PDB file of C-alpha atoms in Angstrom:
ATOM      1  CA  UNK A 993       0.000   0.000   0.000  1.00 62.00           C
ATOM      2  CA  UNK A 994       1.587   3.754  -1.355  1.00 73.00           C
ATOM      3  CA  UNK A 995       1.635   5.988   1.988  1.00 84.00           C
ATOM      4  CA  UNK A 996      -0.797   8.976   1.217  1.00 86.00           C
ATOM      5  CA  UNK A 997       1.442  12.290   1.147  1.00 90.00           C
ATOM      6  CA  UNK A 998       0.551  15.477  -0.666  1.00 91.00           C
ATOM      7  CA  UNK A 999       3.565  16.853  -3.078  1.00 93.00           C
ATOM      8  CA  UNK A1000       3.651  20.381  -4.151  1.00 93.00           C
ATOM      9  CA  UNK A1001       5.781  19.643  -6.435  1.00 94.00           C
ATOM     10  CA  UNK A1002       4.172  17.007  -8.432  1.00 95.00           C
ATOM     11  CA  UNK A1003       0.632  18.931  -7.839  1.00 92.00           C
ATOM     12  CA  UNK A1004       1.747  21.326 -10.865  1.00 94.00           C
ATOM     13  CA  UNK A1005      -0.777  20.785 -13.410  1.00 94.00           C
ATOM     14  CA  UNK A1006       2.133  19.736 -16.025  1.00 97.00           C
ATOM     15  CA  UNK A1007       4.282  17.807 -13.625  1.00 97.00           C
ATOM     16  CA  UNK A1008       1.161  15.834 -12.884  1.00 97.00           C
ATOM     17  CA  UNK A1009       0.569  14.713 -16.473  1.00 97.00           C
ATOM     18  CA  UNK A1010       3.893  14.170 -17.135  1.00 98.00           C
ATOM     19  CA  UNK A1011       3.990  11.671 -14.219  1.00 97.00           C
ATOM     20  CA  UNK A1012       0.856  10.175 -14.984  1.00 97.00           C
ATOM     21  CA  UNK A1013       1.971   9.471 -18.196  1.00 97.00           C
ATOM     22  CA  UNK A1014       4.861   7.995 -17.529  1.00 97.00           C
ATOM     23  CA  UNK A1015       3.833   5.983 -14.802  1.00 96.00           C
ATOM     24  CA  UNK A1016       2.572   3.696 -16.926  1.00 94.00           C
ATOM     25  CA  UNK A1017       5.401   2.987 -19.330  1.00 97.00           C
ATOM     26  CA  UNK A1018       9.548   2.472 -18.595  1.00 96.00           C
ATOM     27  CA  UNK A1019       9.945   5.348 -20.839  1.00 97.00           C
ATOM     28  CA  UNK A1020       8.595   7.896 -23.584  1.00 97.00           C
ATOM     29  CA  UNK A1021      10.320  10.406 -26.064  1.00 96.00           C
ATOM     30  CA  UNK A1022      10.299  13.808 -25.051  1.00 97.00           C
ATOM     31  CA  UNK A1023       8.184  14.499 -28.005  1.00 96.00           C
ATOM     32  CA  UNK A1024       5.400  12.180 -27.850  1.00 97.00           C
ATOM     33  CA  UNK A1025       5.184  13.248 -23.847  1.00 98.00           C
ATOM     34  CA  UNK A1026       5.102  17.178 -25.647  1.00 97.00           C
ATOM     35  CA  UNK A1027       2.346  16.319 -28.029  1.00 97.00           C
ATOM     36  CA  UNK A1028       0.086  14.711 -25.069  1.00 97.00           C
ATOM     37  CA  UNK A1029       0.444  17.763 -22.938  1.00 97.00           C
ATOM     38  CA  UNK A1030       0.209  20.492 -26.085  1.00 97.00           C
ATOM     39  CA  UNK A1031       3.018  22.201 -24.597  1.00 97.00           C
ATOM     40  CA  UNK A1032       6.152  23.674 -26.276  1.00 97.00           C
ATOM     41  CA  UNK A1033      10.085  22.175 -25.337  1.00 96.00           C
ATOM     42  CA  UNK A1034      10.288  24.791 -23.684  1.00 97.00           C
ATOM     43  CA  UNK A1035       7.312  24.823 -20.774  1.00 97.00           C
ATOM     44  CA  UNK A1036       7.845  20.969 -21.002  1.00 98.00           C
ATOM     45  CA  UNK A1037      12.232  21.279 -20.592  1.00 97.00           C
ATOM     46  CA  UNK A1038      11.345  23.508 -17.454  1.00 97.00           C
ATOM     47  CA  UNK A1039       8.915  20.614 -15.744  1.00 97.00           C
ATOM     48  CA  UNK A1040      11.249  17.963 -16.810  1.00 98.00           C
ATOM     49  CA  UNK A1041      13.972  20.087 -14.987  1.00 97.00           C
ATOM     50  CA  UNK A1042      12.522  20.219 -12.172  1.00 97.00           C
ATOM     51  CA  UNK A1043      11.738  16.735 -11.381  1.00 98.00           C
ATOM     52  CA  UNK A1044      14.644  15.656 -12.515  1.00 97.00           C
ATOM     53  CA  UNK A1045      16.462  17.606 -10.071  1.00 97.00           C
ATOM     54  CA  UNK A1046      13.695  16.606  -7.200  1.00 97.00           C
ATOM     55  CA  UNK A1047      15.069  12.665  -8.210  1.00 97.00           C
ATOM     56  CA  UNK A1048      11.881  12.481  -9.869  1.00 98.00           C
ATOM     57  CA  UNK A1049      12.760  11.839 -13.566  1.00 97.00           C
ATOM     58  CA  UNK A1050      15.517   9.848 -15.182  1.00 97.00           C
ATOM     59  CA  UNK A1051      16.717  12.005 -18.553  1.00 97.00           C
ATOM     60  CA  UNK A1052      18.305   9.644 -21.492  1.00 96.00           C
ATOM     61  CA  UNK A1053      19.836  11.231 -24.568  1.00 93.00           C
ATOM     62  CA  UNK A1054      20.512   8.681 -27.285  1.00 90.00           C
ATOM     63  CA  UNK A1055      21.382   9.081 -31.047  1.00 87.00           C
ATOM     64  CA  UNK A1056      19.072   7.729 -33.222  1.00 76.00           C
ATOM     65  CA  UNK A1057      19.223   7.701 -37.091  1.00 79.00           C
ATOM     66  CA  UNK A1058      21.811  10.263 -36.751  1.00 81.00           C
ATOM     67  CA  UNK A1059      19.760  12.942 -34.608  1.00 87.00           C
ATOM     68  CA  UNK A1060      19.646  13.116 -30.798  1.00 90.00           C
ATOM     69  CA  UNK A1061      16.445  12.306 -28.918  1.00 93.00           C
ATOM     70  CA  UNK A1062      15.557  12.503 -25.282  1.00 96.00           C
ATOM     71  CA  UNK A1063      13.868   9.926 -23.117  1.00 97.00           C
ATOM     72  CA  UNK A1064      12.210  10.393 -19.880  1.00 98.00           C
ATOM     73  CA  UNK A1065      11.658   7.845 -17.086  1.00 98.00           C
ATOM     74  CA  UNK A1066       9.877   8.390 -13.823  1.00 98.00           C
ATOM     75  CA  UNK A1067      12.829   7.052 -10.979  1.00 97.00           C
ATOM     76  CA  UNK A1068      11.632   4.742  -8.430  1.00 96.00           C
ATOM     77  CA  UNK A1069      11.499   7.803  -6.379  1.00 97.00           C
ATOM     78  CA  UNK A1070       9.613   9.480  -8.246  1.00 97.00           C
ATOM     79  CA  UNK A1071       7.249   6.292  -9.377  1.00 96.00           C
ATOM     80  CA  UNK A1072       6.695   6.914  -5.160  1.00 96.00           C
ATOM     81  CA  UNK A1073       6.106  10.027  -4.904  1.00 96.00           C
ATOM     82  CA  UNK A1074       3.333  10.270  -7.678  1.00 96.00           C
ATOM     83  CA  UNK A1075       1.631   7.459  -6.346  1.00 95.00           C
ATOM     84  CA  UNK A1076       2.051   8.873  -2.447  1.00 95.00           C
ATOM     85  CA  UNK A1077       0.555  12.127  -4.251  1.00 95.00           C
ATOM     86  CA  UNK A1078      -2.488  10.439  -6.367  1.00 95.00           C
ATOM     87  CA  UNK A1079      -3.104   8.508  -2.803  1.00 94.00           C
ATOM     88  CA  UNK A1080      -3.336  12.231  -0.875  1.00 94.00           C
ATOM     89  CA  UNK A1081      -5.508  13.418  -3.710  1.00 93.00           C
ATOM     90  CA  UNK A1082      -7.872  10.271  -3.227  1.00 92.00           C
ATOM     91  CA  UNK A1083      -8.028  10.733   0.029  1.00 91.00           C
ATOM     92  CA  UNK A1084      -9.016  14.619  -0.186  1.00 90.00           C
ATOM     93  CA  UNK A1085     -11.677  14.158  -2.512  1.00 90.00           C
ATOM     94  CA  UNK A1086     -13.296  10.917  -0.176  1.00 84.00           C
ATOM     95  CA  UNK A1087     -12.209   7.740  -2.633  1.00 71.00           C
TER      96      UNK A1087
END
């Protein structure tokens, strides 16, 4: 059972999809996780930054078919911490 515990961090409505999204897969391009949240690289780079740095996020930059692409990963920290967070929400709104 995931421990109920609010994070302001993850609350943001953008760090929220992004960790919803990737909660359910080992890990997604940078631009398919930009098309599902209809952001730009740049609102998106500034989320991913920040749960990255929080041990949230895992970053991987690999070459493929010449051109660099960037993966992103939810850590088992921050696999934790969203579900501690969805748990807090559930429990706020009586589920």
């Amino acid at each position: 059972m995931t421990e109920a515990c609010f994070d302001p961090l993850i609350h943001a409505h953008n760090r929220l999809q992004i960790c919803a999204l990737l909660e359910t897969v080992a890990e997604m391009e940078f631009s398919l996780v930009k098309a599902q949240l209809e952001v730009s690289d740049s609102v998106l780079s500034k989320h991913v930054k920040a749960l990255e740095q929080a041990g949230y996020l895992t970053v991987n930059k690999r070459t493929s078919f010449a051109r660099q692409r960037t993966w992103l990963s939810l850590s088992v920290q921050g696999e934790a911490a969203y579900r501690g967070h969805v748990a807090a929400l559930r429990e706020i709104v009586g589920l």
